[in-house]
Amino acid sequence: MAVPKKVIWSRDPHTAAKHDLLRRYLSAWAPILLSRHDVITYAEGFSGPGIYEGGEPGSPVVAYDVFAGALHRYPKRLRMVLMEEHKQRAEKLCEQMGLAQARRPSDLRDRLSVDVREGDFHPALIQKLRATGSLGKPLFVLLDSYGGPDIPYSLLRDLAQQPSTEVMVTFAPSFLTRFAERDLAHRRRGDAAFGGQEWQNVFTKPKSDKFLFLRDQYKATLRRAGFSHTLQFEMLDEGGRLLYLIFGTSHAKGLEKMKDALWGVDPSHGVRYRDPKDPDQQQLELALEPNTAPLRRILLDHISASHAGRTVEELQAYTLLETVFRPAQVINLIRQMRYEGVVLTEPNGVTKKTRVTPPTSHPAAGPAAPEQDTLW
Ligand SMILES: C[S@@+](CC[C@H](N)C(=O)[O-])C[C@H]1O[C@@H](n2cnc3c(N)ncnc32)[C@H](O)[C@@H]1O
């Protein structure tokens, strides 16, 4: 997709997938945090006009509707801070947010404040968040540019240093691989986004490795900024341009919920992602019956790497923190692997405490009978 010139433009499939993911994630994030905090904040640096040509809602309206539902259940407050640089898009966004608010009862409108600002997101967004006391309290920041790179590392660091902040950043690697090698100004833009120059090693990589290298550098950048967990989604826009959505959090719960959201995204949207721990770097299509073959290989490697094997609980933690798969996928997979004789379990029934070892640890044992899926 070329960068749109019009005030509103048509929504393409990858945007639909992004909204699906956002809706699913915020539907978990908001109730969990509202159950524990009096006020939480959602912010966008690149909000868009709030509506697409076909009438579909933009990301701020998607988020607003989720929050209105959550605040129905919790008598708490939620603040939305929305930045948009393009004047007419900002006006359109004000209009769309006004319509979203008008659909809700007035007591809810008082508890769900919406602040639309026209202008460059940086440094206005962080200043606004600071001035409203939103930093240091639960905060989700969506930085959904056309892929830039546009986000200064210093902003990521300022956000990551706050204990309850999470970010989702859109990153398009093609700009840097196409233009930055020969153009100093473009390279500087890369340096500002990555907070250093290591990313420039991309110029020495073979063509086939360049995008993955930059993606991993960007994830490392988020971790260096202070987000202990990252997760990436790979999307192709209609022009075949690769976009990554990179999520950063310092909470295992946030990571778990984002994975749940990812595995729930409508597969017809065609979002794909790769697991960095999968040696084949296989691209997975999100499917109703997820392909867990890569997780199987990953778990087997991890089990084999320890003479004593691993408990199911350890395998679930590893799955959560080190792969794109979900802990909930582990138990059934271990049962299946045990049935096929690929691993042994002690005791036979698979629970969190069960120890899983490679068959070579107990050569006499054979496949056990399949077990009913009653424990999960
Ligand atoms: C990819 S679109 C956002 C789409 C929106 N998040 C959604 O999903 O519906 C990017 C938006 O960022 C705006 N934008 C570009 N540069 C900006 C900047 N420096 N500060 C604020 N907004 C900017 C553009 O005008 C455009 O509306």
Short mmCIF file of C-alpha atoms and ligand atoms in Angstrom, two decimals:
data_model
loop_
_atom_site.label_atom_id
_atom_site.label_comp_id
_atom_site.label_asym_id
_atom_site.label_seq_id
_atom_site.Cartn_x
_atom_site.Cartn_y
_atom_site.Cartn_z
CA MET A 1 0.00 0.00 0.00
CA ALA A 2 1.40 3.40 -0.94
CA VAL A 3 1.12 5.94 1.86
CA PRO A 4 -2.40 7.37 1.40
CA LYS A 5 -2.77 11.02 0.44
CA LYS A 6 -6.51 11.26 1.07
CA VAL A 7 -8.03 12.10 4.45
CA ILE A 8 -9.61 8.64 4.65
CA TRP A 9 -8.63 5.62 2.61
CA SER A 10 -9.80 2.05 2.15
CA ARG A 11 -8.94 -0.48 4.82
CA ASP A 12 -6.76 -3.30 3.55
CA PRO A 13 -6.66 -6.86 4.98
CA HIS A 14 -3.57 -6.36 7.11
CA THR A 15 -5.23 -3.38 8.83
CA ALA A 16 -8.28 -5.53 9.51
CA ALA A 17 -5.98 -8.14 11.08
CA LYS A 18 -4.25 -5.49 13.16
CA HIS A 19 -7.59 -4.23 14.46
CA ASP A 20 -8.71 -7.76 15.21
CA LEU A 21 -5.55 -8.28 17.24
CA LEU A 22 -5.90 -4.95 19.02
CA ARG A 23 -9.54 -5.61 19.89
CA ARG A 24 -8.72 -9.04 21.27
CA TYR A 25 -5.75 -7.83 23.29
CA LEU A 26 -7.47 -4.76 24.76
CA SER A 27 -10.50 -6.92 25.64
CA ALA A 28 -8.18 -8.79 28.02
CA TRP A 29 -5.94 -5.86 29.05
CA ALA A 30 -8.66 -3.41 30.09
CA PRO A 31 -10.68 -5.63 32.48
CA ILE A 32 -7.57 -7.06 34.14
CA LEU A 33 -6.13 -3.61 34.83
CA LEU A 34 -9.43 -1.94 35.67
CA SER A 35 -10.05 -4.62 38.27
CA ARG A 36 -6.88 -3.46 40.09
CA HIS A 37 -6.46 0.24 39.27
CA ASP A 38 -8.71 3.30 39.45
CA VAL A 39 -7.44 4.86 36.25
CA ILE A 40 -5.63 3.47 33.21
CA THR A 41 -4.52 5.11 29.94
CA TYR A 42 -4.53 4.20 26.28
CA ALA A 43 -2.53 6.37 23.86
CA GLU A 44 -1.90 6.48 20.14
CA GLY A 45 0.82 8.47 18.40
CA PHE A 46 -0.47 7.90 14.86
CA SER A 47 -4.21 7.75 15.30
CA GLY A 48 -5.48 8.20 11.74
CA PRO A 49 -8.94 9.61 10.96
CA GLY A 50 -10.90 7.02 12.99
CA ILE A 51 -12.77 5.66 9.99
CA TYR A 52 -12.05 3.96 6.66
CA GLU A 53 -13.70 4.47 3.27
CA GLY A 54 -15.99 1.48 3.73
CA GLY A 55 -17.19 2.83 7.09
CA GLU A 56 -15.00 0.46 9.16
CA PRO A 57 -13.74 1.95 12.45
CA GLY A 58 -10.14 3.10 12.85
CA SER A 59 -8.01 1.87 15.74
CA PRO A 60 -9.07 4.61 18.23
CA VAL A 61 -12.74 3.74 17.72
CA VAL A 62 -11.99 0.01 17.98
CA ALA A 63 -10.27 0.72 21.30
CA TYR A 64 -13.02 3.06 22.52
CA ASP A 65 -15.70 0.41 21.99
CA VAL A 66 -13.70 -2.19 23.90
CA PHE A 67 -13.15 0.25 26.79
CA ALA A 68 -16.80 1.28 26.93
CA GLY A 69 -17.70 -2.40 27.35
CA ALA A 70 -15.09 -2.91 30.09
CA LEU A 71 -16.10 0.24 32.02
CA HIS A 72 -19.64 -1.03 32.05
CA ARG A 73 -18.41 -3.72 34.43
CA TYR A 74 -15.91 -1.66 36.47
CA PRO A 75 -16.77 1.73 38.04
CA LYS A 76 -13.32 3.08 37.16
CA ARG A 77 -11.82 5.61 34.72
CA LEU A 78 -9.98 5.28 31.46
CA ARG A 79 -8.17 8.05 29.61
CA MET A 80 -7.53 8.06 25.85
CA VAL A 81 -4.80 10.33 24.43
CA LEU A 82 -4.78 10.45 20.63
CA MET A 83 -2.24 12.29 18.43
CA GLU A 84 -2.64 12.89 14.69
CA GLU A 85 -0.45 15.17 12.62
CA HIS A 86 -2.67 15.62 9.53
CA LYS A 87 -5.13 18.46 10.20
CA GLN A 88 -8.16 17.07 8.37
CA ARG A 89 -7.57 13.57 9.71
CA ALA A 90 -7.43 14.99 13.23
CA GLU A 91 -10.75 16.78 12.57
CA LYS A 92 -12.26 13.58 11.20
CA LEU A 93 -11.00 11.72 14.25
CA CYS A 94 -12.64 14.26 16.60
CA GLU A 95 -15.90 13.76 14.72
CA GLN A 96 -15.65 9.94 14.86
CA MET A 97 -14.77 9.90 18.56
CA GLY A 98 -17.70 12.24 19.18
CA LEU A 99 -20.00 9.77 17.42
CA ALA A 100 -18.57 6.87 19.41
CA GLN A 101 -19.17 8.80 22.64
CA ALA A 102 -22.71 9.77 21.64
CA ARG A 103 -23.59 6.07 21.36
CA ARG A 104 -22.85 5.61 25.07
CA PRO A 105 -24.65 6.76 28.22
CA SER A 106 -23.41 10.07 29.68
CA ASP A 107 -22.08 8.59 32.95
CA LEU A 108 -19.80 6.39 30.90
CA ARG A 109 -18.61 9.34 28.83
CA ASP A 110 -17.48 11.02 32.07
CA ARG A 111 -15.38 8.00 32.99
CA LEU A 112 -13.92 7.44 29.51
CA SER A 113 -12.19 10.67 28.54
CA VAL A 114 -10.96 11.27 24.99
CA ASP A 115 -8.27 13.84 24.23
CA VAL A 116 -7.53 14.30 20.51
CA ARG A 117 -4.45 16.41 19.71
CA GLU A 118 -3.45 17.61 16.27
CA GLY A 119 0.30 17.61 15.74
CA ASP A 120 3.53 15.65 15.59
CA PHE A 121 3.46 12.78 18.12
CA HIS A 122 6.90 13.53 19.45
CA PRO A 123 7.61 14.91 22.00
CA ALA A 124 3.97 16.00 22.47
CA LEU A 125 2.69 12.53 23.36
CA ILE A 126 5.10 11.82 26.20
CA GLN A 127 4.67 15.39 27.50
CA LYS A 128 0.92 14.95 27.56
CA LEU A 129 1.20 11.57 29.28
CA ARG A 130 3.50 13.10 31.88
CA ALA A 131 1.27 16.13 32.43
CA THR A 132 -1.83 13.97 32.96
CA GLY A 133 -0.05 11.71 35.47
CA SER A 134 -0.46 8.72 33.14
CA LEU A 135 3.15 7.56 33.41
CA GLY A 136 3.83 5.00 36.10
CA LYS A 137 0.23 3.78 35.94
CA PRO A 138 -1.08 1.15 33.49
CA LEU A 139 -0.57 2.50 29.99
CA PHE A 140 -0.83 0.95 26.53
CA VAL A 141 0.74 2.96 23.68
CA LEU A 142 0.05 2.16 20.05
CA LEU A 143 2.64 3.71 17.70
CA ASP A 144 1.14 2.71 14.39
CA SER A 145 2.92 4.77 11.75
CA TYR A 146 3.22 3.59 8.14
CA GLY A 147 6.30 1.75 9.31
CA GLY A 148 8.96 4.41 9.19
CA PRO A 149 11.11 3.86 11.15
CA ASP A 150 9.58 6.84 12.96
CA ILE A 151 9.85 6.15 16.67
CA PRO A 152 12.90 7.59 18.45
CA TYR A 153 14.65 5.10 20.71
CA SER A 154 14.62 7.75 23.44
CA LEU A 155 10.81 7.62 23.48
CA LEU A 156 10.80 3.83 23.76
CA ARG A 157 13.24 4.10 26.66
CA ASP A 158 11.17 6.76 28.43
CA LEU A 159 8.09 4.57 28.11
CA ALA A 160 9.82 1.30 29.05
CA GLN A 161 11.18 2.81 32.23
CA GLN A 162 7.65 3.18 33.54
CA PRO A 163 6.62 0.01 35.36
CA SER A 164 3.25 -0.69 33.74
CA THR A 165 3.70 0.53 30.20
CA GLU A 166 3.30 -1.60 27.09
CA VAL A 167 3.88 -0.59 23.48
CA MET A 168 2.96 -1.82 20.05
CA VAL A 169 5.07 -0.39 17.22
CA THR A 170 4.68 -0.78 13.46
CA PHE A 171 8.02 -1.26 11.77
CA ALA A 172 8.63 -1.62 8.01
CA PRO A 173 12.17 -2.85 7.29
CA SER A 174 12.14 -2.07 3.55
CA PHE A 175 12.84 1.66 3.88
CA LEU A 176 16.20 0.99 5.56
CA THR A 177 17.26 -1.84 3.26
CA ARG A 178 16.38 0.17 0.14
CA PHE A 179 17.56 3.64 0.96
CA ALA A 180 19.80 3.83 3.99
CA GLU A 181 23.02 2.25 2.67
CA ARG A 182 23.81 5.16 0.37
CA ASP A 183 22.04 8.01 2.12
CA LEU A 184 23.45 9.43 5.34
CA ALA A 185 20.22 11.18 6.37
CA HIS A 186 18.30 7.91 6.08
CA ARG A 187 20.98 6.07 8.03
CA ARG A 188 20.67 8.67 10.79
CA ARG A 189 16.94 7.98 10.88
CA GLY A 190 17.77 4.30 11.43
CA ASP A 191 20.28 5.19 14.17
CA ALA A 192 17.66 7.29 15.97
CA ALA A 193 15.13 4.44 15.83
CA PHE A 194 17.54 1.72 16.96
CA GLY A 195 19.41 3.87 19.43
CA GLY A 196 22.78 2.84 17.92
CA GLN A 197 24.45 1.66 14.73
CA GLU A 198 24.54 -2.12 15.07
CA TRP A 199 21.54 -2.40 12.79
CA GLN A 200 23.76 -1.15 9.95
CA ASN A 201 25.27 -4.67 9.78
CA VAL A 202 22.18 -5.34 7.67
CA PHE A 203 24.14 -3.98 4.71
CA THR A 204 26.52 -6.96 4.89
CA LYS A 205 23.75 -9.58 5.12
CA PRO A 206 22.51 -11.63 2.19
CA LYS A 207 19.27 -10.32 0.72
CA SER A 208 17.25 -13.24 2.12
CA ASP A 209 18.32 -12.45 5.72
CA LYS A 210 17.98 -8.67 5.75
CA PHE A 211 14.39 -8.29 6.96
CA LEU A 212 14.70 -10.93 9.67
CA PHE A 213 17.93 -9.35 10.84
CA LEU A 214 16.28 -5.93 11.16
CA ARG A 215 13.27 -7.41 12.91
CA ASP A 216 15.51 -9.09 15.46
CA GLN A 217 17.52 -5.90 15.88
CA TYR A 218 14.30 -4.00 16.50
CA LYS A 219 13.15 -6.52 19.08
CA ALA A 220 16.55 -6.26 20.74
CA THR A 221 16.11 -2.48 20.70
CA LEU A 222 12.84 -2.76 22.61
CA ARG A 223 14.48 -5.06 25.10
CA ARG A 224 17.43 -2.69 25.54
CA ALA A 225 14.95 0.12 26.09
CA GLY A 226 13.60 -1.89 29.03
CA PHE A 227 10.77 -4.13 27.81
CA SER A 228 11.70 -7.59 29.01
CA HIS A 229 9.38 -9.44 26.63
CA THR A 230 8.70 -8.84 22.96
CA LEU A 231 6.49 -10.50 20.40
CA GLN A 232 6.25 -9.84 16.69
CA PHE A 233 3.60 -10.20 14.03
CA GLU A 234 4.40 -10.23 10.39
CA MET A 235 1.97 -8.68 7.96
CA LEU A 236 2.03 -8.06 4.24
CA ASP A 237 0.20 -5.05 2.94
CA GLU A 238 -1.58 -5.13 -0.40
CA GLY A 239 1.51 -3.98 -2.27
CA GLY A 240 3.40 -6.96 -0.82
CA ARG A 241 5.37 -4.74 1.57
CA LEU A 242 6.37 -6.48 4.78
CA LEU A 243 5.33 -4.83 8.03
CA TYR A 244 6.12 -5.97 11.54
CA LEU A 245 3.99 -5.15 14.53
CA ILE A 246 6.27 -5.43 17.53
CA PHE A 247 4.84 -5.65 21.02
CA GLY A 248 6.88 -4.86 24.11
CA THR A 249 5.89 -5.52 27.70
CA SER A 250 7.60 -6.24 31.00
CA HIS A 251 4.77 -8.45 32.23
CA ALA A 252 4.49 -12.17 31.53
CA LYS A 253 0.71 -11.78 31.82
CA GLY A 254 0.73 -9.19 29.01
CA LEU A 255 2.78 -11.54 26.87
CA GLU A 256 0.40 -14.40 27.55
CA LYS A 257 -2.66 -12.31 26.69
CA MET A 258 -1.06 -10.98 23.51
CA LYS A 259 -0.36 -14.55 22.43
CA ASP A 260 -3.96 -15.50 23.12
CA ALA A 261 -5.00 -12.54 20.96
CA LEU A 262 -2.59 -13.53 18.21
CA TRP A 263 -3.83 -17.11 18.06
CA GLY A 264 -7.40 -15.87 17.93
CA VAL A 265 -6.99 -13.52 14.95
CA ASP A 266 -9.27 -14.43 12.08
CA PRO A 267 -7.13 -16.64 9.79
CA SER A 268 -8.83 -15.27 6.69
CA HIS A 269 -6.90 -12.04 7.27
CA GLY A 270 -3.78 -13.91 6.26
CA VAL A 271 -1.48 -12.63 8.99
CA ARG A 272 1.62 -14.74 9.34
CA TYR A 273 4.39 -14.91 11.81
CA ARG A 274 7.55 -16.82 12.38
CA ASP A 275 8.91 -18.33 15.52
CA PRO A 276 12.49 -17.28 16.16
CA LYS A 277 13.13 -20.60 17.96
CA ASP A 278 11.99 -22.64 14.97
CA PRO A 279 15.15 -23.72 13.12
CA ASP A 280 13.25 -23.87 9.82
CA GLN A 281 11.96 -20.32 10.40
CA GLN A 282 8.71 -21.64 9.06
CA GLN A 283 6.03 -19.08 8.30
CA LEU A 284 2.87 -20.03 10.07
CA GLU A 285 -0.53 -19.07 8.93
CA LEU A 286 -2.87 -18.44 11.77
CA ALA A 287 -5.32 -21.30 11.56
CA LEU A 288 -8.23 -22.53 13.63
CA GLU A 289 -6.29 -25.78 14.13
CA PRO A 290 -2.89 -24.26 14.75
CA ASN A 291 0.13 -26.01 13.33
CA THR A 292 2.08 -26.95 16.44
CA ALA A 293 4.80 -28.88 14.59
CA PRO A 294 7.40 -26.13 15.21
CA LEU A 295 6.53 -26.05 18.92
CA ARG A 296 7.02 -29.78 19.02
CA ARG A 297 10.54 -29.44 17.65
CA ILE A 298 11.29 -26.55 19.99
CA LEU A 299 10.09 -28.48 23.05
CA LEU A 300 11.95 -31.60 22.07
CA ASP A 301 15.19 -29.64 21.75
CA HIS A 302 14.59 -28.02 25.11
CA ILE A 303 13.76 -31.32 26.82
CA SER A 304 16.81 -33.02 25.26
CA ALA A 305 19.12 -30.21 26.35
CA SER A 306 18.66 -31.19 30.02
CA HIS A 307 19.69 -34.64 31.24
CA ALA A 308 16.97 -34.55 33.89
CA GLY A 309 14.31 -33.47 31.38
CA ARG A 310 11.84 -30.69 32.20
CA THR A 311 8.61 -30.41 34.09
CA VAL A 312 5.49 -29.46 32.14
CA GLU A 313 5.41 -26.24 34.15
CA GLU A 314 8.95 -25.40 32.99
CA LEU A 315 7.98 -26.20 29.41
CA GLN A 316 4.96 -23.90 29.69
CA ALA A 317 7.09 -21.04 31.02
CA TYR A 318 9.62 -21.61 28.23
CA THR A 319 6.83 -21.65 25.66
CA LEU A 320 5.45 -18.38 26.99
CA LEU A 321 8.71 -16.51 27.25
CA GLU A 322 10.73 -17.90 24.36
CA THR A 323 8.34 -18.82 21.55
CA VAL A 324 5.26 -17.40 19.83
CA PHE A 325 3.19 -20.36 21.07
CA ARG A 326 0.92 -20.43 24.10
CA PRO A 327 1.41 -22.35 27.35
CA ALA A 328 -2.09 -23.76 26.86
CA GLN A 329 -0.82 -25.66 23.82
CA VAL A 330 1.83 -27.59 25.77
CA ILE A 331 -0.12 -30.23 27.71
CA ASN A 332 -1.91 -31.76 24.74
CA LEU A 333 1.26 -31.72 22.72
CA ILE A 334 3.19 -33.57 25.44
CA ARG A 335 0.43 -36.16 25.64
CA GLN A 336 0.60 -36.65 21.92
CA MET A 337 4.40 -36.88 21.94
CA ARG A 338 4.30 -39.40 24.77
CA TYR A 339 1.74 -41.50 22.90
CA GLU A 340 4.02 -41.53 19.87
CA GLY A 341 6.99 -42.54 22.07
CA VAL A 342 8.86 -39.30 21.35
CA VAL A 343 9.07 -38.46 25.08
CA LEU A 344 8.46 -40.18 28.39
CA THR A 345 6.45 -38.73 31.26
CA GLU A 346 6.70 -39.39 34.98
CA PRO A 347 4.10 -39.94 36.34
CA ASN A 348 2.09 -41.10 33.37
CA GLY A 349 -0.77 -38.57 33.73
CA VAL A 350 0.25 -35.16 32.36
CA THR A 351 -0.11 -32.25 34.79
CA LYS A 352 2.05 -29.19 35.47
CA LYS A 353 4.24 -31.25 37.82
CA THR A 354 4.90 -34.08 35.35
CA ARG A 355 8.53 -34.54 34.34
CA VAL A 356 9.16 -35.03 30.65
CA THR A 357 12.32 -36.76 29.44
CA PRO A 358 13.62 -37.97 26.09
CA PRO A 359 13.06 -41.73 25.54
CA THR A 360 16.80 -42.42 25.65
CA SER A 361 16.70 -41.64 29.39
CA HIS A 362 14.47 -44.74 29.93
CA PRO A 363 15.10 -47.14 27.05
CA ALA A 364 12.74 -49.84 28.39
CA ALA A 365 9.62 -47.73 28.28
CA GLY A 366 7.16 -47.87 25.38
CA PRO A 367 4.26 -45.64 24.29
CA ALA A 368 1.58 -45.11 26.92
CA ALA A 369 -2.16 -45.23 26.24
CA PRO A 370 -3.80 -41.98 25.07
CA GLU A 371 -5.37 -39.97 27.83
CA GLN A 372 -8.58 -37.98 27.96
CA ASP A 373 -8.15 -34.21 27.82
CA THR A 374 -9.61 -33.54 31.27
CA LEU A 375 -6.93 -31.53 33.03
CA TRP A 376 -6.81 -28.33 31.00
C1 LIG B 1 -1.04 3.90 9.57
S1 LIG B 1 -1.97 5.35 9.81
C2 LIG B 1 -2.77 5.06 11.35
C3 LIG B 1 -3.89 4.10 11.28
C4 LIG B 1 -4.64 3.93 12.56
N1 LIG B 1 -3.73 3.59 13.68
C5 LIG B 1 -5.64 2.82 12.42
O1 LIG B 1 -5.27 1.66 12.61
O2 LIG B 1 -6.80 3.09 12.10
C6 LIG B 1 -0.76 6.54 10.28
C7 LIG B 1 -1.30 7.92 10.65
O3 LIG B 1 -0.24 8.64 11.27
C8 LIG B 1 -0.32 9.99 10.88
N2 LIG B 1 1.02 10.56 11.08
C9 LIG B 1 2.09 10.48 10.25
N3 LIG B 1 3.17 11.07 10.82
C10 LIG B 1 2.77 11.54 12.04
C11 LIG B 1 3.44 12.21 13.10
N4 LIG B 1 4.73 12.53 13.02
N5 LIG B 1 2.75 12.49 14.22
C12 LIG B 1 1.43 12.16 14.32
N6 LIG B 1 0.75 11.53 13.32
C13 LIG B 1 1.41 11.21 12.21
C14 LIG B 1 -0.78 9.93 9.44
O4 LIG B 1 -1.40 11.14 9.05
C15 LIG B 1 -1.76 8.75 9.46
O5 LIG B 1 -3.06 9.20 9.70
#
